[in-house]
CSV table of C-alpha atoms in Angstrom, one decimal:
chain,number,residue,atom,x,y,z
S,1,MET,CA,31.6,-73.8,37.5
S,2,LYS,CA,32.5,-71.6,34.5
S,3,GLN,CA,29.1,-69.8,34.9
S,4,ILE,CA,29.9,-69.0,38.6
S,5,CYS,CA,33.4,-67.7,37.6
S,6,ARG,CA,31.8,-65.4,35.0
S,7,VAL,CA,29.3,-64.1,37.5
S,8,LEU,CA,32.1,-63.4,40.0
S,9,ILE,CA,34.3,-61.7,37.4
S,10,LEU,CA,31.2,-59.6,36.4
S,11,MET,CA,30.5,-58.7,40.0
S,12,LEU,CA,34.2,-57.7,40.7
S,13,ALA,CA,34.2,-55.6,37.5
S,14,LEU,CA,31.0,-53.8,38.5
S,15,ALA,CA,32.3,-53.2,42.0
S,16,GLY,CA,35.5,-51.8,40.7
S,17,GLY,CA,33.5,-49.5,38.4
S,18,SER,CA,31.3,-48.3,41.3
S,19,ALA,CA,34.5,-47.5,43.3
S,20,VAL,CA,35.8,-45.3,40.4
S,21,PHE,CA,32.5,-43.6,40.2
S,22,ALA,CA,32.3,-43.0,43.9
S,23,SER,CA,35.8,-41.6,43.9
S,24,GLU,CA,35.0,-39.2,41.1
S,25,ALA,CA,31.8,-38.1,43.0
S,26,ASP,CA,33.9,-37.3,46.1
S,27,LEU,CA,36.1,-34.9,44.1
S,28,ASP,CA,35.5,-31.3,45.1
S,29,GLY,CA,33.8,-29.7,42.2
S,30,LEU,CA,33.9,-26.3,44.0
S,31,ALA,CA,37.8,-26.4,44.4
S,32,ALA,CA,38.2,-23.6,41.9
S,33,ILE,CA,36.3,-21.2,44.1
S,34,GLN,CA,37.3,-22.6,47.4
S,35,PRO,CA,39.7,-19.5,47.8
S,36,LEU,CA,36.5,-17.3,48.3
S,37,VAL,CA,36.0,-19.0,51.7
S,38,GLY,CA,36.7,-16.5,54.4
S,39,ASP,CA,36.1,-12.8,55.3
S,40,TRP,CA,37.0,-10.1,52.8
S,41,THR,CA,37.1,-6.3,52.6
S,42,GLY,CA,37.2,-4.5,49.3
S,43,VAL,CA,36.6,-1.4,47.1
S,44,GLY,CA,34.3,-1.4,44.1
S,45,GLU,CA,34.5,1.0,41.2
S,46,GLY,CA,32.0,1.4,38.4
S,47,ASP,CA,28.8,2.9,37.1
S,48,PRO,CA,27.2,3.4,40.5
S,49,GLY,CA,30.4,5.1,41.8
S,50,THR,CA,33.0,3.9,44.4
S,51,SER,CA,31.9,1.5,47.1
S,52,ALA,CA,33.2,0.0,50.2
S,53,ALA,CA,32.5,-3.7,50.2
S,54,ALA,CA,32.6,-6.8,52.5
S,55,ARG,CA,32.1,-10.5,51.7
S,56,HIS,CA,31.8,-13.5,54.0
S,57,ALA,CA,32.0,-16.9,52.4
S,58,GLU,CA,31.6,-20.3,54.1
S,59,ARG,CA,31.0,-23.9,53.2
S,60,ALA,CA,27.5,-25.2,54.0
S,61,GLN,CA,25.5,-28.3,54.1
S,62,ASP,CA,28.5,-30.7,54.8
S,63,GLY,CA,30.6,-28.7,52.4
S,64,ARG,CA,28.4,-29.3,49.3
S,65,TYR,CA,27.9,-25.6,48.8
S,66,ILE,CA,29.6,-22.3,49.3
S,67,MET,CA,27.5,-19.4,50.5
S,68,VAL,CA,28.6,-15.8,50.1
S,69,ALA,CA,27.0,-12.9,51.8
S,70,GLY,CA,28.0,-9.6,50.4
S,71,ARG,CA,27.4,-5.9,51.1
S,72,SER,CA,28.6,-2.9,49.0
S,73,VAL,CA,27.9,0.6,50.2
S,74,TYR,CA,28.0,3.5,47.8
S,75,PRO,CA,27.9,6.8,49.7
S,76,LYS,CA,26.6,10.0,48.2
S,77,GLN,CA,29.0,11.1,45.5
S,78,ASP,CA,28.9,12.9,42.1
S,79,LYS,CA,28.3,9.7,40.3
S,80,ASN,CA,25.5,8.6,42.6
S,81,PRO,CA,24.0,11.6,44.5
S,82,LYS,CA,21.7,9.6,46.6
S,83,GLY,CA,24.1,6.8,47.4
S,84,GLU,CA,22.9,3.1,47.8
S,85,VAL,CA,23.5,-0.2,49.6
S,86,HIS,CA,23.7,-3.5,47.7
S,87,THR,CA,23.5,-6.7,49.5
S,88,SER,CA,23.5,-10.2,47.9
S,89,LEU,CA,23.4,-13.9,48.9
S,90,ASP,CA,25.3,-16.2,46.6
S,91,VAL,CA,24.8,-20.0,46.7
S,92,TRP,CA,27.5,-21.8,44.8
S,93,SER,CA,27.1,-25.6,43.9
S,94,PHE,CA,28.6,-28.1,41.5
S,95,ASP,CA,26.3,-29.6,38.9
S,96,LYS,CA,27.6,-33.1,38.5
S,97,ALA,CA,25.6,-33.9,35.3
S,98,ARG,CA,27.0,-30.9,33.5
S,99,ARG,CA,30.3,-30.9,35.4
S,100,LEU,CA,30.0,-27.1,35.9
S,101,ILE,CA,30.1,-24.7,38.8
S,102,VAL,CA,26.6,-23.0,39.3
S,103,MET,CA,26.0,-19.9,41.3
S,104,ARG,CA,22.5,-18.7,42.3
S,105,GLN,CA,22.5,-15.0,43.4
S,106,PHE,CA,19.8,-13.3,45.4
S,107,ASP,CA,20.0,-9.5,45.4
S,108,ASN,CA,18.3,-7.0,47.7
S,109,LEU,CA,16.9,-5.2,44.6
S,110,GLY,CA,14.9,-8.3,43.7
S,111,PHE,CA,17.2,-9.7,41.0
S,112,VAL,CA,17.6,-13.5,41.2
S,113,SER,CA,20.2,-14.8,38.7
S,114,THR,CA,21.6,-18.2,38.0
S,115,TYR,CA,25.2,-18.2,36.5
S,116,VAL,CA,27.0,-21.2,35.1
S,117,GLN,CA,30.8,-21.7,34.7
S,118,ASP,CA,32.2,-20.8,31.2
S,119,ARG,CA,34.5,-23.7,31.1
S,120,ALA,CA,36.3,-22.5,27.9
S,121,ALA,CA,37.0,-19.1,29.5
S,122,SER,CA,37.9,-20.4,32.9
S,123,ARG,CA,41.3,-21.7,34.0
S,124,GLU,CA,43.3,-22.2,37.2
S,125,GLY,CA,42.9,-19.0,39.4
S,126,HIS,CA,40.4,-17.4,36.8
S,127,VAL,CA,36.7,-18.4,37.0
S,128,VAL,CA,34.1,-17.0,34.5
S,129,MET,CA,30.5,-17.3,35.3
S,130,VAL,CA,27.8,-16.4,32.7
S,131,SER,CA,24.1,-15.8,33.4
S,132,GLU,CA,21.8,-18.7,32.4
S,133,SER,CA,18.7,-17.1,33.7
S,134,MET,CA,17.7,-13.7,35.4
S,135,GLU,CA,14.6,-12.9,37.2
S,136,ASN,CA,13.1,-9.4,37.5
S,137,VAL,CA,15.5,-8.1,34.8
S,138,PRO,CA,14.4,-6.8,31.4
S,139,ALA,CA,14.1,-9.5,28.8
S,140,GLY,CA,17.3,-10.1,26.8
S,141,TRP,CA,19.8,-8.9,29.4
S,142,ARG,CA,22.8,-11.1,30.2
S,143,ALA,CA,25.5,-10.8,32.9
S,144,ARG,CA,28.9,-12.1,33.6
S,145,TYR,CA,31.2,-12.4,36.5
S,146,THR,CA,34.9,-13.0,36.4
S,147,TYR,CA,36.9,-14.0,39.5
S,148,ASP,CA,40.7,-13.7,39.6
S,149,PHE,CA,42.5,-15.1,42.5
S,150,ILE,CA,45.8,-13.3,43.2
S,151,GLY,CA,47.4,-15.5,45.8
S,152,ALA,CA,45.8,-16.6,49.0
S,153,ASP,CA,44.8,-13.2,50.2
S,154,GLU,CA,43.5,-11.2,47.3
S,155,TYR,CA,41.0,-11.6,44.5
S,156,ARG,CA,39.4,-9.4,41.9
S,157,GLU,CA,35.8,-9.5,40.7
S,158,LEU,CA,34.5,-8.1,37.5
S,159,PHE,CA,30.8,-7.7,36.8
S,160,GLU,CA,29.6,-7.1,33.3
S,161,LEU,CA,26.3,-6.5,31.8
S,162,ASP,CA,24.9,-7.0,28.2
S,163,PRO,CA,21.6,-5.3,28.0
S,164,ASP,CA,21.2,-5.3,24.3
S,165,GLY,CA,23.1,-8.3,22.9
S,166,LYS,CA,25.9,-6.1,21.6
S,167,GLY,CA,28.5,-7.5,24.0
S,168,PHE,CA,29.5,-7.3,27.7
S,169,GLN,CA,30.4,-4.0,29.2
S,170,THR,CA,32.0,-3.4,32.7
S,171,TYR,CA,29.5,-2.4,35.3
S,172,VAL,CA,31.6,-2.8,38.4
S,173,THR,CA,35.1,-4.0,39.3
S,174,GLY,CA,36.1,-5.0,42.8
S,175,ARG,CA,39.3,-5.7,44.6
S,176,TYR,CA,39.1,-7.7,47.7
S,177,LEU,CA,41.7,-8.4,50.5
S,178,ARG,CA,41.4,-11.2,53.1
S,179,ASP,CA,40.6,-9.9,56.6
S,180,ARG,CA,43.1,-10.9,59.2
S,181,PRO,CA,41.9,-11.6,62.8
């Protein structure tokens, strides 16, 4: 009888532990970037000049991911005599093992980059993502994105590059306002 009681107690303890683990798994690891979801219009300023930009972000695959399609158009200007168009597809996920947000970015120029959240630099309303791997980019380059959420209808984006290991330098800043229907 004592043996049966011990087995029942052990089973209840394990079931309780499973319930705690399941509830942790149900937490939204992407909550910090949930404000990106929606349609945005913005202006970028930086090395390639001034751009008009748009972003569309939505939850995908039963809410497990956030996908962001972006387009920035740099018209002909003194800083950029030919002009250019940048498009990107960002796929955000939450790595449960590392407990970090991960972004994989695919750029029309052929760059494919993986960014991971810098937990020490991030805080509520301020998310910092640092490159973990970069394809089709010269060896040694690093990049960093910073997202600052200014209320429900505005965010700012900072993109920095470190081509030579001497520290990040601003490449482009952007200010985005939520589109209203």
